[in-house]
Short mmCIF file of C-alpha atoms and ligand atoms in Angstrom, two decimals:
data_model
loop_
_atom_site.label_atom_id
_atom_site.label_comp_id
_atom_site.label_asym_id
_atom_site.label_seq_id
_atom_site.Cartn_x
_atom_site.Cartn_y
_atom_site.Cartn_z
CA UNK A 905 -0.14 0.10 -0.19
CA UNK A 906 1.35 3.66 -0.67
CA UNK A 907 3.03 4.94 2.44
CA UNK A 908 0.66 8.12 2.72
CA UNK A 909 -2.04 6.44 2.47
CA UNK A 910 -0.91 3.86 4.99
CA UNK A 911 0.01 7.13 7.26
CA UNK A 912 -3.55 8.85 6.63
CA UNK A 913 -5.41 5.47 7.56
CA UNK A 914 -3.70 4.92 10.52
CA UNK A 915 -3.97 8.56 11.84
CA UNK A 916 -7.82 8.81 11.03
CA UNK A 917 -8.11 5.96 13.16
CA UNK A 918 -5.55 7.31 15.87
CA UNK A 919 -7.70 10.42 15.87
CA UNK A 920 -11.40 8.31 16.10
CA UNK A 921 -10.45 6.31 18.70
CA UNK A 922 -8.91 9.40 20.68
CA UNK A 923 -12.39 11.06 19.96
CA UNK A 924 -14.16 8.41 21.24
CA UNK A 925 -12.40 8.10 24.32
CA UNK A 926 -12.89 12.07 25.11
CA UNK A 927 -16.24 12.10 23.56
CA UNK A 928 -16.57 8.89 26.56
CA UNK A 929 -14.84 9.79 29.39
CA UNK A 930 -17.00 13.83 28.79
CA UNK A 931 -20.71 11.75 28.71
CA UNK A 932 -19.73 9.78 31.76
CA UNK A 933 -18.31 12.89 33.40
CA UNK A 934 -21.46 14.99 32.21
CA UNK A 935 -23.98 12.29 33.02
CA UNK A 936 -22.86 11.60 36.77
CA UNK A 937 -22.73 14.91 37.25
CA UNK A 938 -26.68 15.42 35.51
CA UNK A 939 -28.28 12.83 37.57
CA UNK A 940 -26.71 13.92 41.02
CA UNK A 941 -27.28 17.12 40.61
CA UNK A 942 -30.99 16.16 39.94
CA UNK A 943 -30.87 13.96 42.71
CA UNK A 944 -29.85 16.10 44.58
CA UNK A 945 -32.27 18.78 43.92
CA UNK A 946 -35.34 16.19 43.95
CA UNK A 947 -34.15 14.96 47.43
CA UNK A 948 -36.06 17.42 50.07
CA UNK A 949 -38.87 17.13 47.71
CA UNK A 950 -39.27 13.29 47.88
CA UNK A 951 -38.04 13.29 51.48
CA UNK A 952 -41.31 15.40 52.00
CA UNK A 953 -43.50 13.64 50.27
CA UNK A 954 -42.38 10.43 51.84
CA UNK A 955 -43.05 11.96 54.97
CA UNK A 956 -46.03 12.58 54.39
CA UNK A 957 -47.21 9.76 52.80
CA UNK A 958 -46.04 7.65 55.25
CA UNK A 959 -48.34 10.03 58.04
CA UNK A 960 -51.35 9.97 55.89
CA UNK A 961 -51.14 5.77 56.06
CA UNK A 962 -50.28 5.76 59.37
CA UNK A 963 -53.67 7.94 59.89
CA UNK A 964 -51.97 10.79 60.79
CA UNK A 965 -51.14 9.78 64.83
CA UNK A 966 -47.76 9.81 63.89
CA UNK A 967 -47.87 13.64 63.75
CA UNK A 968 -46.94 15.63 66.87
CA UNK A 969 -50.46 17.18 67.64
CA UNK A 970 -51.93 14.81 64.90
CA UNK A 971 -53.86 12.75 66.98
CA UNK A 972 -57.02 13.22 64.95
CA UNK A 973 -57.77 10.67 62.67
CA UNK A 974 -56.53 12.12 59.31
CA UNK A 975 -57.95 11.76 56.87
CA UNK A 976 -61.47 11.67 58.72
CA UNK A 977 -64.40 10.20 57.54
CA UNK A 978 -66.28 13.25 56.66
CA UNK A 979 -64.06 15.25 54.89
CA UNK A 980 -60.40 14.90 53.37
CA UNK A 981 -58.74 17.81 56.07
CA UNK A 982 -59.87 18.49 59.65
CA UNK A 983 -60.78 21.50 59.91
CA UNK A 984 -61.37 22.53 63.51
CA UNK A 985 -59.57 19.14 65.32
CA UNK A 986 -55.88 18.77 65.60
CA UNK A 987 -53.02 20.63 63.42
CA UNK A 988 -52.77 20.17 59.82
CA UNK A 989 -50.20 17.70 59.94
CA UNK A 990 -48.53 18.10 56.40
CA UNK A 991 -45.91 21.17 55.17
CA UNK A 992 -47.04 23.71 53.46
CA UNK A 993 -45.08 22.62 50.10
CA UNK A 994 -47.76 19.71 49.76
CA UNK A 995 -51.28 19.83 47.78
CA UNK A 996 -53.11 16.89 48.81
CA UNK A 997 -55.76 16.04 46.27
CA UNK A 998 -58.92 13.78 47.05
CA UNK A 999 -59.61 11.77 43.25
CA UNK A 1000 -62.45 10.11 43.62
CA UNK A 1001 -64.87 8.75 40.64
CA UNK A 1002 -61.68 10.33 38.70
CA UNK A 1003 -62.75 13.60 39.48
CA UNK A 1004 -61.02 15.92 42.38
CA UNK A 1005 -63.92 15.76 45.69
CA UNK A 1006 -61.43 18.36 47.82
CA UNK A 1007 -61.54 21.34 45.40
CA UNK A 1008 -63.33 23.43 48.45
CA UNK A 1009 -59.97 22.50 50.97
CA UNK A 1010 -57.16 23.19 48.40
CA UNK A 1011 -59.18 26.55 47.21
CA UNK A 1012 -61.31 27.21 44.08
CA UNK A 1013 -58.65 29.66 42.59
CA UNK A 1014 -55.43 27.08 43.20
CA UNK A 1015 -58.13 24.46 41.82
CA UNK A 1016 -59.69 26.25 38.59
CA UNK A 1017 -56.21 27.54 37.64
CA UNK A 1018 -54.27 24.69 37.84
CA UNK A 1019 -56.31 21.52 38.62
CA UNK A 1020 -59.58 21.44 36.80
CA UNK A 1021 -58.38 19.57 33.74
CA UNK A 1022 -56.06 17.21 35.24
CA UNK A 1023 -56.40 13.70 35.17
CA UNK A 1024 -55.97 10.72 37.79
CA UNK A 1025 -52.47 8.63 36.51
CA UNK A 1026 -52.40 5.37 38.13
CA UNK A 1027 -48.83 4.88 37.45
CA UNK A 1028 -48.22 7.64 40.62
CA UNK A 1029 -49.70 4.98 43.46
CA UNK A 1030 -46.87 4.21 45.75
CA UNK A 1031 -44.31 5.83 43.31
CA UNK A 1032 -43.03 9.36 43.22
CA UNK A 1033 -42.89 10.69 40.01
CA UNK A 1034 -42.92 13.87 37.57
CA UNK A 1035 -46.39 15.41 36.56
CA UNK A 1036 -46.62 18.27 34.37
CA UNK A 1037 -49.85 20.71 34.95
CA UNK A 1038 -50.92 22.50 31.82
CA UNK A 1039 -47.91 22.16 30.37
CA UNK A 1040 -46.47 24.92 32.29
CA UNK A 1041 -46.57 23.61 35.72
CA UNK A 1042 -44.11 20.99 37.08
CA UNK A 1043 -45.15 18.65 40.45
CA UNK A 1044 -43.45 15.97 41.87
CA UNK A 1045 -46.19 13.37 43.02
CA UNK A 1046 -47.18 10.01 44.99
CA UNK A 1047 -50.43 9.00 45.35
CA UNK A 1048 -51.94 6.39 47.76
CA UNK A 1049 -55.31 4.71 48.17
CA UNK A 1050 -57.73 6.78 50.46
CA UNK A 1051 -58.81 4.52 53.38
CA UNK A 1052 -62.52 5.94 53.84
CA UNK A 1053 -63.50 4.92 50.13
CA UNK A 1054 -63.23 2.19 48.11
CA UNK A 1055 -61.64 3.15 44.27
CA UNK A 1056 -60.64 6.73 45.59
CA UNK A 1057 -56.91 8.22 46.05
CA UNK A 1058 -54.92 10.70 47.77
CA UNK A 1059 -52.81 12.08 45.66
CA UNK A 1060 -49.47 14.71 46.94
CA UNK A 1061 -48.30 17.41 45.18
CA UNK A 1062 -45.14 19.10 45.44
CA UNK A 1063 -44.59 22.26 43.15
CA UNK A 1064 -40.92 22.12 41.92
CA UNK A 1065 -41.22 24.86 38.75
CA UNK A 1066 -37.63 26.43 40.56
CA UNK A 1067 -35.88 22.77 40.65
CA UNK A 1068 -37.20 22.00 37.19
CA UNK A 1069 -36.33 25.42 36.01
CA UNK A 1070 -32.67 24.69 37.53
CA UNK A 1071 -32.54 21.90 35.80
CA UNK A 1072 -33.35 23.11 32.33
CA UNK A 1073 -30.86 25.59 32.32
CA UNK A 1074 -27.98 22.62 33.57
CA UNK A 1075 -29.15 20.65 30.80
CA UNK A 1076 -28.87 23.35 28.10
CA UNK A 1077 -25.21 24.23 29.61
CA UNK A 1078 -24.19 20.32 29.24
CA UNK A 1079 -25.58 20.33 25.47
CA UNK A 1080 -23.44 23.66 24.91
CA UNK A 1081 -20.87 22.80 26.43
CA UNK A 1082 -21.11 19.19 24.73
CA UNK A 1083 -20.82 20.95 21.35
CA UNK A 1084 -17.64 23.07 22.56
CA UNK A 1085 -16.20 19.70 23.87
CA UNK A 1086 -16.67 17.90 21.05
CA UNK A 1087 -14.97 20.66 18.68
CA UNK A 1088 -12.30 20.62 20.89
CA UNK A 1089 -11.63 16.99 21.39
CA UNK A 1090 -11.85 17.00 17.25
CA UNK A 1091 -9.22 19.65 17.01
CA UNK A 1092 -7.50 17.71 20.01
CA UNK A 1093 -7.57 14.44 18.32
CA UNK A 1094 -5.95 15.81 15.08
CA UNK A 1095 -3.35 17.35 16.50
CA UNK A 1096 -2.17 14.05 19.11
CA UNK A 1097 -2.89 11.94 15.96
CA UNK A 1098 -0.49 13.71 14.20
CA UNK A 1099 2.15 13.73 17.13
CA UNK A 1100 1.67 9.85 17.93
CA UNK A 1101 2.54 9.68 13.90
CA UNK A 1102 5.61 11.41 14.46
CA UNK A 1103 7.96 8.69 15.54
CA UNK A 1104 5.77 6.09 13.50
CA UNK A 1105 7.06 7.62 9.91
CA UNK A 1106 10.42 8.36 11.80
CA UNK A 1107 10.73 4.90 12.35
CA UNK A 1108 9.32 3.85 8.84
CA UNK A 1109 11.43 6.19 7.08
CA UNK A 1110 13.85 4.95 8.71
CA UNK A 1111 13.25 1.30 8.10
CA UNK A 1112 12.36 2.17 4.52
CA UNK A 1113 16.03 3.66 4.01
CA UNK A 1114 17.50 0.52 6.15
CA UNK A 1115 16.43 -1.89 3.21
CA UNK A 1116 17.44 0.19 0.40
CA UNK A 1117 20.76 0.59 1.98
CA UNK A 1118 21.21 -3.12 2.84
CA UNK A 1119 19.94 -4.29 -0.59
CA UNK A 1120 22.41 -2.29 -2.15
CA UNK A 1121 25.82 -2.95 -0.58
CA UNK A 1122 24.70 -6.23 -1.05
CA UNK A 1123 24.48 -6.04 -4.60
CA UNK A 1124 27.81 -4.14 -4.60
CA UNK A 1125 29.48 -7.59 -3.71
CA UNK A 1126 27.34 -10.00 -5.20
CA UNK A 1127 27.95 -8.22 -8.42
CA UNK A 1128 31.56 -8.83 -8.31
CA UNK A 1129 31.35 -12.06 -7.19
CA UNK A 1130 28.85 -12.49 -10.80
CA UNK A 1131 31.13 -10.97 -12.81
CA UNK A 1132 34.08 -13.13 -11.52
CA UNK A 1133 32.50 -16.31 -12.31
CA UNK A 1134 31.39 -15.26 -15.09
CA UNK A 1135 34.82 -14.80 -16.54
CA UNK A 1136 36.03 -17.96 -15.10
CA UNK A 1137 33.35 -19.83 -16.95
CA UNK A 1138 34.28 -18.15 -20.16
CA UNK A 1139 38.10 -19.72 -19.93
CA UNK A 1140 36.92 -23.51 -18.26
CA UNK A 1141 40.62 -24.44 -20.12
CA UNK A 1142 43.00 -22.66 -17.43
CA UNK A 1143 44.27 -23.56 -14.37
CA UNK A 1144 43.05 -22.39 -11.08
CA UNK A 1145 46.69 -20.45 -10.36
CA UNK A 1146 46.37 -18.78 -13.50
CA UNK A 1147 43.41 -17.44 -12.20
CA UNK A 1148 43.92 -17.07 -8.82
CA UNK A 1149 43.05 -13.27 -8.69
CA UNK A 1150 39.73 -14.07 -9.37
CA UNK A 1151 39.27 -16.14 -6.94
CA UNK A 1152 40.83 -14.27 -4.40
CA UNK A 1153 38.36 -11.61 -4.37
CA UNK A 1154 35.47 -13.37 -4.99
CA UNK A 1155 36.45 -15.30 -2.27
CA UNK A 1156 36.95 -12.07 -0.34
CA UNK A 1157 33.19 -10.40 -1.35
CA UNK A 1158 31.69 -13.72 -0.53
CA UNK A 1159 33.58 -13.52 3.32
CA UNK A 1160 32.13 -9.53 2.94
CA UNK A 1161 28.89 -10.47 2.34
CA UNK A 1162 28.97 -13.22 5.22
CA UNK A 1163 30.21 -10.55 7.51
CA UNK A 1164 27.40 -7.81 6.49
CA UNK A 1165 24.82 -10.90 6.91
CA UNK A 1166 25.52 -11.33 10.44
CA UNK A 1167 25.53 -7.52 11.20
CA UNK A 1168 22.30 -7.12 9.34
CA UNK A 1169 20.73 -9.92 11.10
CA UNK A 1170 22.07 -8.31 14.34
CA UNK A 1171 20.75 -5.13 14.16
CA UNK A 1172 17.38 -6.27 12.69
CA UNK A 1173 17.42 -8.43 16.12
CA UNK A 1174 18.57 -5.60 17.99
CA UNK A 1175 15.16 -3.74 16.39
CA UNK A 1176 12.94 -6.27 17.06
CA UNK A 1177 14.27 -6.70 20.76
CA UNK A 1178 14.69 -9.98 20.36
CA UNK A 1179 18.29 -10.53 21.69
CA UNK A 1180 18.49 -11.53 25.12
CA UNK A 1181 21.92 -10.13 26.99
CA UNK A 1182 23.56 -13.02 29.22
CA UNK A 1183 24.60 -10.67 32.01
CA UNK A 1184 27.66 -11.69 34.18
CA UNK A 1185 29.90 -10.27 36.85
CA UNK A 1186 33.14 -8.83 34.97
CA UNK A 1187 36.16 -7.92 36.14
CA UNK A 1188 36.65 -5.11 33.67
CA UNK A 1189 40.32 -4.20 33.74
CA UNK A 1190 40.96 -7.59 32.84
CA UNK A 1191 38.25 -8.38 30.37
CA UNK A 1192 39.33 -5.29 28.43
CA UNK A 1193 43.20 -6.51 28.89
CA UNK A 1194 41.70 -10.04 27.55
CA UNK A 1195 40.66 -8.65 24.57
CA UNK A 1196 42.97 -6.21 23.89
CA UNK A 1197 46.17 -8.23 24.04
CA UNK A 1198 45.73 -10.02 19.93
CA UNK A 1199 45.38 -6.57 18.93
CA UNK A 1200 48.70 -5.10 20.35
CA UNK A 1201 50.58 -7.80 18.36
CA UNK A 1202 48.73 -6.27 15.30
CA UNK A 1203 49.47 -2.95 16.00
CA UNK A 1204 53.32 -3.85 16.20
CA UNK A 1205 53.48 -5.73 13.31
CA UNK A 1206 52.49 -2.71 11.62
CA UNK A 1207 54.27 -0.05 13.28
CA UNK A 1208 51.23 1.59 15.45
CA UNK A 1209 51.51 1.89 19.13
CA UNK A 1210 48.97 0.98 21.62
CA UNK A 1211 49.09 1.48 25.18
CA UNK A 1212 46.60 0.52 27.98
CA UNK A 1213 45.75 2.05 30.86
CA UNK A 1214 43.28 0.44 33.08
CA UNK A 1215 42.38 2.05 35.94
CA UNK A 1216 39.14 1.05 36.71
CA UNK A 1217 39.29 -1.37 39.20
CA UNK A 1218 35.44 -2.14 38.98
CA UNK A 1219 32.87 -4.97 38.21
CA UNK A 1220 30.64 -4.82 35.94
CA UNK A 1221 27.60 -6.46 34.68
CA UNK A 1222 27.06 -6.88 31.40
CA UNK A 1223 26.79 -9.36 28.71
CA UNK A 1224 30.84 -10.66 28.10
CA UNK A 1225 30.14 -11.75 24.36
CA UNK A 1226 28.63 -8.37 23.40
CA UNK A 1227 31.36 -5.93 25.24
CA UNK A 1228 33.62 -8.39 23.38
CA UNK A 1229 31.89 -7.64 20.17
CA UNK A 1230 31.59 -3.57 20.97
CA UNK A 1231 35.83 -3.73 22.02
CA UNK A 1232 36.47 -5.05 18.76
CA UNK A 1233 34.61 -3.04 16.61
CA UNK A 1234 36.62 -0.07 18.56
CA UNK A 1235 39.76 -1.84 18.00
CA UNK A 1236 38.84 -2.68 14.37
CA UNK A 1237 38.19 0.40 13.11
CA UNK A 1238 41.35 2.37 15.32
CA UNK A 1239 43.81 -0.05 13.67
CA UNK A 1240 42.03 0.44 9.82
CA UNK A 1241 42.06 4.23 10.41
CA UNK A 1242 45.62 5.25 11.25
CA UNK A 1243 48.67 5.16 9.62
CA UNK A 1244 52.25 3.70 10.39
CA UNK A 1245 53.66 5.64 14.05
CA UNK A 1246 50.16 6.05 15.13
CA UNK A 1247 49.21 5.23 18.53
CA UNK A 1248 46.03 3.77 20.09
CA UNK A 1249 44.94 4.25 23.42
CA UNK A 1250 42.79 1.85 25.88
CA UNK A 1251 41.66 3.40 29.20
CA UNK A 1252 39.26 2.33 31.88
CA UNK A 1253 38.21 4.16 35.01
CA UNK A 1254 35.81 5.14 37.07
CA UNK A 1255 34.22 8.86 37.63
CA UNK A 1256 31.27 10.25 39.56
CA UNK A 1257 30.11 6.89 39.77
CA UNK A 1258 29.93 5.70 36.02
CA UNK A 1259 32.74 3.21 34.51
CA UNK A 1260 33.98 4.97 31.54
CA UNK A 1261 35.92 2.83 28.47
CA UNK A 1262 37.68 4.85 26.03
CA UNK A 1263 39.32 3.75 22.72
CA UNK A 1264 41.23 6.95 21.23
CA UNK A 1265 43.91 6.70 18.48
CA UNK A 1266 45.67 9.88 16.85
CA UNK A 1267 44.80 8.13 13.04
CA UNK A 1268 42.98 9.93 10.56
CA UNK A 1269 39.91 11.88 12.37
CA UNK A 1270 36.52 12.05 11.77
CA UNK A 1271 35.11 15.42 10.12
CA UNK A 1272 32.38 17.76 12.07
CA UNK A 1273 29.70 16.14 10.16
CA UNK A 1274 30.48 12.68 10.70
CA UNK A 1275 30.70 13.14 14.61
CA UNK A 1276 27.12 13.31 14.88
CA UNK A 1277 26.31 10.65 11.78
CA UNK A 1278 28.59 8.16 12.53
CA UNK A 1279 26.23 5.84 14.46
CA UNK A 1280 23.87 5.63 11.59
CA UNK A 1281 23.85 2.63 9.62
CA UNK A 1282 25.66 2.68 6.71
CA UNK A 1283 27.24 5.67 7.38
CA UNK A 1284 30.74 5.91 6.24
CA UNK A 1285 33.34 8.76 5.97
CA UNK A 1286 35.26 8.26 3.06
CA UNK A 1287 33.12 5.23 1.39
CA UNK A 1288 35.83 3.81 -1.18
CA UNK A 1289 38.62 3.77 1.35
CA UNK A 1290 36.22 2.30 4.10
CA UNK A 1291 35.16 -0.50 1.36
CA UNK A 1292 38.79 -1.15 0.81
CA UNK A 1293 39.05 -2.21 4.57
CA UNK A 1294 36.15 -4.13 4.29
CA UNK A 1295 34.08 -1.64 6.19
CA UNK A 1296 30.25 -1.93 5.62
CA UNK A 1297 29.12 0.87 7.96
CA UNK A 1298 27.88 -1.03 10.72
CA UNK A 1299 29.93 -1.79 13.12
CA UNK A 1300 29.67 1.90 14.90
CA UNK A 1301 25.71 0.93 14.71
CA UNK A 1302 26.01 -2.40 16.89
CA UNK A 1303 28.33 -0.71 18.61
CA UNK A 1304 26.01 1.85 19.87
CA UNK A 1305 22.72 -0.79 20.34
CA UNK A 1306 25.36 -2.83 23.11
CA UNK A 1307 26.44 0.09 24.88
CA UNK A 1308 22.34 1.46 24.77
CA UNK A 1309 21.46 -2.39 26.12
CA UNK A 1310 23.58 -1.96 29.20
CA UNK A 1311 22.14 1.36 29.96
CA UNK A 1312 24.95 3.20 28.91
CA UNK A 1313 26.04 5.92 26.33
CA UNK A 1314 28.54 5.91 23.96
CA UNK A 1315 30.11 9.42 22.19
CA UNK A 1316 33.00 10.04 19.80
CA UNK A 1317 34.85 13.06 20.40
CA UNK A 1318 38.04 14.52 18.47
CA UNK A 1319 41.26 13.55 19.67
CA UNK A 1320 44.61 16.40 20.33
CA UNK A 1321 46.01 16.91 18.31
CA UNK A 1322 44.44 14.33 15.90
CA UNK A 1323 41.86 11.09 15.82
CA UNK A 1324 39.03 10.26 17.45
CA UNK A 1325 38.60 9.14 20.93
CA UNK A 1326 34.92 6.74 21.21
CA UNK A 1327 34.07 7.36 24.91
CA UNK A 1328 31.62 4.94 26.19
CA UNK A 1329 30.13 5.48 29.46
CA UNK A 1330 28.00 2.24 31.69
CA UNK A 1331 26.63 2.54 35.00
CA UNK A 1332 28.46 0.97 37.28
CA UNK A 1333 27.44 -2.12 39.35
P1 LIG B 1903 33.12 0.46 9.10
O1 LIG B 1903 32.96 -0.89 8.76
O2 LIG B 1903 32.36 0.96 7.84
O3 LIG B 1903 34.25 0.88 9.36
P2 LIG B 1903 31.68 1.55 11.48
O4 LIG B 1903 30.37 1.52 11.50
O5 LIG B 1903 32.49 1.04 12.32
O6 LIG B 1903 31.61 1.10 9.69
O7 LIG B 1903 31.74 2.82 11.01
C1 LIG B 1903 31.53 4.27 10.38
C2 LIG B 1903 32.45 5.39 9.68
O8 LIG B 1903 33.13 5.94 10.91
C3 LIG B 1903 33.84 4.61 8.99
O9 LIG B 1903 33.42 4.11 8.03
C4 LIG B 1903 34.51 5.78 9.34
O10 LIG B 1903 34.46 6.74 7.68
C5 LIG B 1903 34.49 6.18 10.56
N1 LIG B 1903 34.95 5.77 11.59
C6 LIG B 1903 35.18 4.81 12.72
N2 LIG B 1903 35.93 4.46 13.66
C7 LIG B 1903 36.92 5.71 13.40
C8 LIG B 1903 38.43 6.00 13.64
N3 LIG B 1903 38.81 5.26 14.49
N4 LIG B 1903 38.93 6.71 12.84
C9 LIG B 1903 38.23 7.26 11.66
N5 LIG B 1903 37.22 6.99 11.44
C10 LIG B 1903 36.47 6.19 11.61
#
């Protein structure tokens, strides 16, 4: 699939997921707050209604001064005896044969203006619910059977217009906030998805570049081998000794190929974090001395001086195989990029609770640009020279991965008056 298409569809997916997450969070938050406010606003009303209902069911005796049976069997409201036992908020309606039988008691003005068109809703029996009168007056209500007459009910109502007003306002605010929030979350999701995609795009591009470079690097030795073999094929009568040069070259390119494929494999495994380190406790100075000793002989053979200054006196918890590979990469390079009478130094020391390993040389050195790119895969200062030396530009990338996997850092610096220093800093055990 086209790269841009993949990126765009992935970004869209991220955006949709983030938007859904934001909307769900806000939705849950809004619903909880709305529910809580509604419940709190109705709580006092409902408790008044329930208290009145309980009192009516117990015949009014539970109320202080309410020792008269209530409601009495002559009329709904006791007029002269006892106290009016309901809170002033509660309006009691007595329903009999589908009509309000106590219009007089509740007052004709109230009855005519508010309740004359009302019908009894049996679903309010025993259950507190909302009722809207004349389309604009809101009440909380509950009904109970009237004990004095069959088929009659007492409906208790409390006006909740101000509470309803608050709830309506709050609902409006929530809807408005949701619209603003959805707009904001679309923008935030877009920005976040772009941010999330950036490292993915970068690693995608790196991967593509890596594959391109790798195939290019592999093609060169393969072409040489193919050419040499084709040439050999044209002269079957020749003796091996006569074509020795071609065979030697093919062999050296084959070795190069094999080294490169194993380097590529190491890096591919490093990328997939498949490689496990097998850490052990290592006496660092002793270990470095052992790795360097064959290189000392090689250096002497090519008229170079190699000096060691191993003063760390510390132990490291590291993978000995990988640490060996790291030192070999740096020592190989030091030998490759130095000339006769140059010197190569290896030192270990401890500073500020960190263990340092340094490999320095007085060789050809690295340019300013090279210092920042030296650890990039396939980067070589002088392609021709490096190729001549059998280099592929992968060694330092592997070195960097080894150091990083040991939680350390590696740095390339100019050496004075010439050459390079590779400084490795590792956490102390
Ligand atoms: P190569 O296999 O080409 O040596 P490396 O990754 O080990 O690959 O090194 C990358 C490049 O860094 C080399 O091609 C070379 O240009 C430069 N380099 C590495 N070590 C040294 C050094 N000690 N002195 C000068 N240049 C170096």
